[in-house]
XYZ file of N, CA and C in Angstrom:
576
model
N -4.168 5.774 24.679
C -3.716 6.558 25.614
C -2.599 7.879 25.041
N -3.418 8.663 25.932
C -1.893 9.620 25.670
C -1.105 10.145 26.415
N 0.251 9.959 26.069
C 1.227 10.562 26.272
C 1.949 11.893 27.357
N 2.171 12.077 28.219
C 2.240 12.772 28.576
C 3.410 13.285 27.924
N 3.648 15.462 28.803
C 3.719 16.322 27.659
C 5.611 16.035 27.405
N 6.289 14.618 28.545
C 7.049 14.789 28.700
C 8.374 13.852 27.393
N 7.182 13.259 26.247
C 7.849 11.584 26.067
C 7.856 12.382 24.196
N 8.709 11.198 24.212
C 8.566 12.544 21.813
C 7.925 12.142 21.470
N 7.731 13.289 20.548
C 6.620 12.340 19.296
C 7.265 12.651 18.283
N 7.008 12.791 16.950
C 7.043 12.910 16.065
C 7.246 14.885 15.571
N 7.941 15.363 15.064
C 7.378 16.752 15.523
C 6.414 17.237 15.277
N 5.572 16.386 13.737
C 5.079 17.057 13.672
C 3.136 16.722 14.022
N 3.791 16.334 15.169
C 2.778 16.124 16.287
C 2.495 17.109 17.494
N 3.064 17.752 17.079
C 3.254 19.109 18.031
C 3.645 20.311 18.066
N 2.488 20.173 17.256
C 2.407 21.884 16.554
C 0.948 22.700 16.814
N 0.001 21.396 17.431
C -1.138 21.795 17.517
C -2.108 20.708 18.291
N -2.086 20.745 19.415
C -2.957 19.654 19.961
C -3.818 18.449 19.043
N -4.883 19.190 17.819
C -6.013 18.359 17.546
C -4.244 17.168 16.801
N -3.116 18.032 16.429
C -2.467 16.877 15.067
C -1.789 16.089 16.599
N -1.833 16.207 17.677
C -1.160 15.354 19.055
C -1.966 14.104 19.291
N -3.260 14.640 18.952
C -4.636 12.833 19.819
C -4.260 12.967 18.468
N -3.847 12.953 17.309
C -4.173 11.887 16.815
C -3.146 11.781 16.337
N -2.115 11.504 16.740
C -0.460 10.892 16.458
C -0.561 10.628 17.137
N -1.133 10.653 19.096
C -0.932 10.226 19.199
C -2.075 8.921 20.254
N -3.094 9.234 19.467
C -4.079 7.724 19.864
C -4.228 6.907 18.607
N -4.026 7.655 16.857
C -4.778 6.483 15.238
C -3.730 6.838 14.457
N -2.417 7.470 14.154
C -1.479 7.756 13.318
C -0.893 6.606 13.455
N -0.779 5.431 12.721
C -0.226 4.833 12.256
C -0.207 2.942 13.677
N -1.645 3.491 13.551
C -2.562 1.879 14.510
C -3.259 1.697 13.454
N -2.874 0.214 12.654
C -3.810 -0.612 12.302
C -5.283 -0.681 12.223
N -6.065 -0.232 11.057
C -7.444 0.277 11.227
C -7.981 -1.202 9.846
N -9.042 -1.869 10.202
C -9.472 -3.020 9.886
C -11.076 -2.453 9.316
N -11.973 -2.010 10.301
C -12.951 -1.015 9.757
C -13.713 -0.644 8.625
N -14.027 -1.226 8.673
C -14.369 -0.836 7.011
C -14.877 1.085 7.423
N -15.463 0.767 7.869
C -16.034 2.857 8.455
C -15.032 3.442 8.354
N -14.338 3.633 9.193
C -12.881 4.059 9.958
C -12.321 3.588 8.475
N -11.909 3.332 7.276
C -11.230 2.879 6.588
C -12.371 4.175 6.185
N -13.450 3.900 5.009
C -14.223 4.688 4.330
C -13.521 6.376 4.872
N -13.834 6.400 6.200
C -13.981 7.958 6.843
C -12.691 8.478 5.779
N -10.851 7.862 6.508
C -9.739 8.196 6.394
C -9.761 8.158 4.613
N -10.094 7.493 4.070
C -10.250 7.355 2.425
C -10.416 9.086 2.361
N -12.113 9.997 2.483
C -12.345 10.472 2.377
C -11.474 11.776 2.975
N -11.262 12.243 3.845
C -10.249 12.084 4.552
C -8.654 12.736 4.378
N -8.475 11.886 3.490
C -6.780 11.677 2.770
C -7.186 13.010 1.209
N -7.863 12.354 0.536
C -8.075 13.078 -0.836
C -8.510 13.855 -0.008
N -9.860 14.657 0.732
C -9.843 16.056 0.774
C -8.602 16.851 1.508
N -7.799 15.736 1.493
C -6.401 16.847 2.733
C -5.128 17.284 1.674
N -5.611 17.122 0.066
C -5.048 17.205 -1.685
C -4.733 19.465 -1.828
N -3.295 19.111 -1.277
C -3.000 20.448 -1.717
C -3.165 21.423 0.039
N -3.649 20.529 0.952
C -4.427 21.048 1.866
C -3.229 20.967 3.493
N -3.547 21.354 4.196
C -1.990 20.664 5.245
C -3.955 19.462 5.853
N -2.802 18.367 7.177
C -3.548 17.887 7.680
C -4.012 18.628 8.898
N -3.790 19.168 9.255
C -4.329 20.164 10.804
C -6.044 20.566 9.725
N -6.017 20.930 8.177
C -7.193 21.419 7.795
C -8.377 21.079 7.601
N -7.902 19.702 8.046
C -8.973 19.000 8.003
C -8.990 18.116 8.825
N -8.187 17.903 9.993
C -9.261 17.902 11.126
C -9.641 18.793 11.677
N -9.393 19.728 11.639
C -10.239 21.236 12.171
C -11.997 20.969 11.748
N -11.947 19.786 10.293
C -13.092 20.331 9.767
C -13.881 18.766 9.558
N -12.625 17.921 10.832
C -13.669 16.201 10.865
C -14.851 16.223 10.955
N -15.624 16.990 12.228
C -16.479 16.955 12.687
C -18.145 17.170 10.944
N -17.379 18.227 10.795
C -18.316 18.936 9.792
C -18.483 17.739 8.378
N -17.232 17.096 8.851
C -17.434 16.312 7.958
C -17.854 14.541 7.179
N -17.939 13.642 9.531
C -19.204 13.122 9.344
C -20.540 13.409 9.786
N -20.783 15.314 9.997
C -22.539 14.849 9.632
C -22.502 15.009 8.189
N -21.701 16.397 7.350
C -22.424 16.549 5.821
C -21.990 15.054 5.304
N -20.613 13.748 5.670
C -21.435 12.485 5.405
C -21.427 11.230 5.847
N -22.837 11.718 6.445
C -23.620 10.592 7.507
C -22.788 9.910 8.087
N -21.901 10.722 8.889
C -20.923 9.422 10.325
C -20.354 8.867 9.205
N -20.351 9.171 7.519
C -18.611 7.875 7.100
C -20.144 6.392 6.949
N -21.089 6.997 6.416
C -21.755 5.318 5.632
C -21.527 5.461 4.317
N -21.065 4.805 3.991
C -20.271 4.855 2.642
C -21.912 4.059 1.786
N -22.416 3.565 2.223
C -23.616 2.705 1.373
C -24.600 4.331 1.381
N -24.609 5.368 2.520
C -25.322 6.189 1.478
C -24.717 7.155 1.283
N -23.270 7.556 1.776
C -22.693 8.537 0.800
C -22.252 7.995 -1.479
N -22.925 6.650 -1.082
C -22.477 6.371 -2.294
C -24.092 6.307 -2.740
N -25.570 6.972 -2.613
C -26.447 7.420 -2.500
C -26.606 8.746 -2.705
N -25.367 9.317 -2.615
C -25.239 10.811 -2.342
C -26.161 10.839 -4.641
N -27.363 12.201 -4.776
C -26.593 12.668 -6.018
C -26.951 13.724 -6.201
N -26.075 14.625 -6.792
C -26.083 16.029 -7.849
C -26.254 16.484 -6.971
N -28.180 16.566 -6.875
C -27.894 18.062 -6.018
C -27.545 17.433 -4.205
N -27.413 16.744 -3.529
C -26.951 16.270 -2.624
C -25.064 16.868 -2.457
N -24.375 16.704 -3.750
C -23.773 16.713 -4.161
C -22.781 18.420 -4.148
N -24.380 19.084 -5.006
C -23.825 20.658 -4.719
C -24.487 22.202 -3.348
N -25.728 21.497 -2.384
C -25.458 21.620 -1.166
C -23.995 21.639 -0.162
N -23.527 19.985 -0.237
C -22.006 19.763 -0.045
C -21.007 21.017 0.254
N -20.900 21.660 -2.044
C -19.977 22.435 -2.076
C -20.047 23.132 -1.647
N -21.896 24.152 -0.066
C -21.491 25.536 -0.531
C -21.685 24.945 1.576
N -21.875 23.891 2.194
C -20.912 24.192 3.169
C -20.476 24.271 4.278
N -20.210 25.582 4.806
C -18.425 26.215 5.626
C -17.431 24.920 6.543
N -18.414 24.019 6.394
C -18.457 22.148 7.850
C -17.733 21.329 6.511
N -17.170 21.929 5.886
C -16.563 21.205 4.214
C -15.245 21.754 3.986
N -14.664 20.979 3.280
C -13.645 22.055 2.732
C -14.929 22.171 1.007
N -14.161 23.138 0.301
C -15.827 23.277 -0.208
C -15.040 23.279 -2.114
N -14.401 21.655 -2.467
C -13.788 21.521 -3.182
C -14.540 20.785 -4.151
N -15.926 21.051 -5.237
C -16.873 20.060 -5.945
C -15.738 18.679 -6.533
N -14.858 19.001 -6.614
C -14.698 18.292 -7.299
C -13.711 16.575 -6.444
N -13.469 17.865 -5.351
C -12.964 16.329 -3.732
C -14.705 16.042 -3.489
N -15.151 16.649 -2.788
C -17.362 16.449 -2.295
C -17.397 14.420 -3.735
N -16.828 15.177 -4.933
C -17.935 14.838 -5.684
C -16.710 13.146 -6.012
N -15.366 13.089 -5.772
C -15.003 12.314 -5.165
C -15.151 11.646 -4.617
N -15.655 12.257 -3.356
C -15.849 11.434 -2.665
C -17.201 10.543 -2.490
N -18.445 11.223 -3.597
C -19.145 10.292 -2.645
C -18.834 8.643 -4.577
N -18.193 9.137 -5.945
C -17.749 8.513 -6.289
C -16.975 6.734 -5.657
N -15.859 7.997 -4.810
C -15.317 6.246 -4.218
C -15.712 5.562 -3.309
N -17.058 6.148 -2.948
C -17.859 4.989 -1.655
C -18.862 4.356 -2.961
N -19.149 5.332 -4.337
C -19.473 3.515 -4.153
C -18.116 2.903 -4.968
N -17.007 3.231 -5.492
C -15.924 2.022 -5.951
C -15.779 0.847 -4.595
N -15.957 1.565 -3.808
C -15.736 1.046 -2.310
C -16.555 -0.259 -2.007
N -17.873 -0.035 -1.841
C -18.255 -0.854 -2.397
C -18.465 -1.798 -3.187
N -17.639 -1.836 -4.727
C -17.607 -2.678 -5.351
C -16.570 -3.307 -4.884
N -15.708 -2.711 -4.661
C -14.614 -3.517 -4.558
C -14.613 -5.102 -3.078
N -15.438 -4.101 -1.785
C -16.315 -4.666 -0.429
C -16.684 -6.087 -1.569
N -17.591 -5.849 -2.320
C -18.567 -6.917 -2.942
C -17.782 -7.694 -3.627
N -16.842 -7.325 -4.157
C -15.234 -8.230 -4.951
C -14.915 -9.328 -4.257
N -14.111 -8.254 -2.936
C -13.028 -9.290 -2.126
C -13.743 -9.422 -1.065
N -14.882 -8.850 -0.607
C -15.172 -9.639 0.786
C -15.348 -8.683 1.905
N -14.767 -7.346 1.788
C -13.914 -6.150 2.250
C -12.966 -5.732 1.871
N -13.438 -4.696 1.989
C -12.336 -3.265 1.353
C -10.716 -3.295 2.236
N -11.077 -4.260 3.495
C -10.751 -3.806 4.277
C -9.227 -5.145 3.629
N -9.684 -6.559 3.439
C -9.576 -7.667 2.662
C -8.610 -7.171 1.837
N -9.084 -5.908 0.600
C -8.508 -5.780 -0.710
C -6.631 -4.700 -0.055
N -7.838 -4.128 0.808
C -6.532 -3.161 1.578
C -4.721 -3.652 2.161
N -5.085 -4.520 2.431
C -4.404 -5.046 3.364
C -3.921 -6.221 2.749
N -4.228 -6.555 1.455
C -3.035 -7.235 0.896
C -1.788 -6.938 0.513
N -2.125 -5.455 -0.036
C -1.463 -4.891 -0.318
C 0.507 -4.695 0.723
N 0.641 -5.426 1.210
C 1.283 -5.402 2.550
C 1.137 -7.303 3.354
N 0.706 -8.573 3.013
C 0.492 -9.438 2.378
C -0.229 -8.833 4.744
N -0.677 -8.387 4.614
C -1.714 -8.736 6.259
C -0.510 -8.070 7.389
N 0.092 -7.952 6.610
C 1.155 -7.289 8.063
C 1.296 -5.326 7.911
N 1.102 -5.112 8.815
C 2.441 -3.110 9.070
C 3.617 -3.293 8.428
N 4.333 -2.977 7.346
C 5.588 -2.064 7.842
C 5.495 -1.273 8.156
N 6.850 -1.909 9.417
C 7.358 -0.786 10.117
C 8.328 -0.506 9.006
N 8.761 0.919 9.257
C 9.954 1.856 8.978
C 10.806 1.939 9.886
N 12.400 2.654 9.919
C 13.030 3.204 11.059
C 14.318 4.106 10.942
N 12.589 4.785 10.742
C 13.195 6.741 10.474
C 13.709 6.920 11.207
N 14.845 8.341 11.375
C 15.892 8.877 12.606
C 14.915 10.325 12.348
N 15.304 10.829 11.152
C 14.606 12.145 11.037
C 13.778 12.815 9.831
N 12.932 13.898 9.988
C 11.673 14.199 9.495
C 11.941 13.794 8.379
N 12.697 14.092 7.703
C 13.417 14.682 5.886
C 13.479 12.541 5.037
N 13.468 12.020 6.278
C 14.041 10.909 6.086
C 12.531 9.482 5.190
N 11.473 10.641 5.778
C 10.259 10.023 5.384
C 9.582 10.434 4.018
N 8.720 9.456 2.581
C 9.080 9.898 2.391
C 7.663 10.315 2.308
N 6.905 10.407 0.119
C 5.818 11.148 0.503
C 5.314 10.938 -0.323
N 6.354 9.768 -0.917
C 4.824 8.343 -1.170
C 6.023 6.612 -1.888
N 5.482 6.025 -2.119
C 6.874 4.741 -2.511
C 6.280 3.939 -3.957
N 7.558 3.070 -4.223
C 6.628 2.441 -5.214
C 5.162 1.694 -4.555
N 5.766 1.157 -3.294
C 3.995 0.163 -2.896
C 2.789 1.169 -2.435
N 2.947 3.032 -2.736
C 1.864 3.946 -2.795
C 2.225 3.478 -3.796
N 2.307 3.942 -5.300
C 2.083 4.312 -6.271
C 0.843 2.585 -6.847
N 1.072 1.380 -7.458
C 0.860 0.710 -6.842
C -0.879 0.179 -6.512
N -0.820 0.860 -5.456
C -1.874 0.768 -4.619
C -2.536 2.168 -5.799
N -2.357 3.658 -5.675
C -2.621 4.326 -6.701
C -3.427 3.797 -8.058
N -2.418 3.429 -8.692
C -3.022 2.039 -9.843
C -3.524 1.614 -9.651
N -3.790 0.667 -8.782
C -5.159 -0.394 -8.032
C -6.521 0.177 -8.460
N -6.384 1.646 -7.490
C -7.516 1.923 -7.323
C -7.921 3.259 -8.411
N -7.735 3.479 -8.993
C -7.381 4.727 -10.501
C -8.095 3.557 -10.984
N -8.003 2.253 -11.213
C -8.052 1.588 -12.375
C -9.839 1.306 -11.775
N -9.774 0.895 -10.794
C -10.506 0.313 -10.219
C -11.828 1.507 -9.929
N -11.699 3.052 -10.327
C -12.742 3.752 -10.558
C -12.503 4.710 -10.204
N -11.611 4.830 -9.024
C -11.378 5.741 -7.884
C -10.526 7.078 -8.438
N -10.822 8.367 -7.924
C -10.119 9.697 -7.911
C -9.632 9.856 -6.903
N -8.733 11.071 -6.551
C -8.442 12.056 -6.060
C -7.317 10.353 -5.200
N -6.496 9.423 -5.369
C -6.025 8.320 -5.354
C -4.420 8.817 -5.405
N -3.934 9.678 -6.041
C -2.608 9.754 -5.871
C -1.707 8.426 -5.145
N -0.354 8.544 -6.153
C 0.857 7.961 -5.058
C 0.880 8.297 -3.513
N 1.097 9.971 -3.476
C 1.317 11.068 -2.227
C 0.239 10.407 -1.607
N -1.125 11.019 -2.139
C -2.678 10.413 -0.806
C -2.371 9.167 -0.736
N -2.161 7.778 -1.304
C -2.424 6.696 -1.453
C -1.297 6.246 0.196
N -0.079 7.170 -0.697
C 1.094 6.626 1.425
C 0.250 7.665 2.565
N 0.298 8.902 2.956
C -0.916 9.257 3.360
C -1.610 8.347 4.735
N -2.423 7.689 3.162
C -3.665 6.985 3.824
C -3.013 6.049 4.158
N -1.601 5.106 3.949
C -1.010 3.731 4.431
C -0.902 3.812 5.666
N -0.035 5.002 5.665
C 0.319 5.904 7.380
C -0.929 6.097 8.000
N -2.273 6.479 7.399
C -2.975 6.347 7.951
C -4.281 5.656 8.840
N -3.743 4.788 8.102
C -4.764 3.515 8.670
C -3.591 2.526 8.921
N -1.840 2.762 9.134
C -0.724 1.972 9.877
C -1.040 0.537 9.229
N -1.613 0.072 7.626
C -0.339 -0.541 7.233
C 1.283 -0.141 6.893
N 1.396 1.337 7.222
C 3.426 1.655 7.457
C 3.445 2.753 8.452
N 4.392 1.731 9.870
C 4.283 2.828 10.650
C 5.294 3.810 10.192
N 5.194 4.340 10.380
C 6.343 6.311 10.221
C 6.365 6.745 11.197
N 6.514 5.934 12.526
C 6.368 7.114 13.416
C 7.968 6.504 13.473
N 9.224 8.205 13.800
C 10.641 7.503 13.648
C 10.949 7.202 15.165
N 12.331 7.363 15.281
C 12.300 5.956 16.142
C 12.322 6.167 17.455
N 12.330 8.195 17.537
C 12.548 8.390 18.908
C 11.785 8.721 19.229
N 9.751 8.576 18.864
C 9.123 8.312 19.297
C 8.467 8.124 20.117
N 7.744 7.553 20.835
C 6.959 7.208 21.963
C 6.525 6.090 20.828
N 5.345 6.240 20.085
C 4.792 4.613 19.030
C 5.383 4.441 17.832
N 6.503 4.296 18.125
C 7.058 3.932 17.281
C 7.705 2.222 17.457
N 7.410 1.548 18.409
C 7.699 0.321 19.322
C 6.201 0.154 19.782
N 5.127 0.864 19.580
C 4.405 0.200 20.286
C 3.805 -0.998 19.334
N 2.644 -1.726 19.760
C 2.809 -2.857 19.538
C 1.079 -3.177 19.399
N 0.772 -3.444 18.459
C -1.382 -2.804 18.313
C -2.559 -4.488 18.073
């Protein structure tokens, strides 16, 4: 449900319609679906050094380029496929990020096989319960936390790349492990 224009939002969500829709419908909503978790992992890694709006504008291109985020298909991408993706104007043309997405697909599968699902592994970091923060101002929201650093370390230990503490915190926000909607935002008190 998209809120009406009179409802208060986190300020970052009021600058572009794509950001508004993402904020209102996705950001901070607990996500357990493996395909969606993989999608957001790829997109958050692609964001490194860029704005989230840049990534959202290319989201459809990513869906097409990365087999609708079918982790098995992406894990099977070879060097030729990676080279082809590096030429695509529909995604961010960064060889390291594209190669990381393929590598991370393989690691994602390995974790899912070991833990029963990637979701189970991921949500264990918050004891399967979202953390709800109570920030008043955008400047209060941290870029990373000790918990995101721990998640980053665990993912890196398992062979993931482009998963530093800041990316991991953004990922935790995106998949709803952390609710960082400001207290005046209409999404802050939503129950999911």
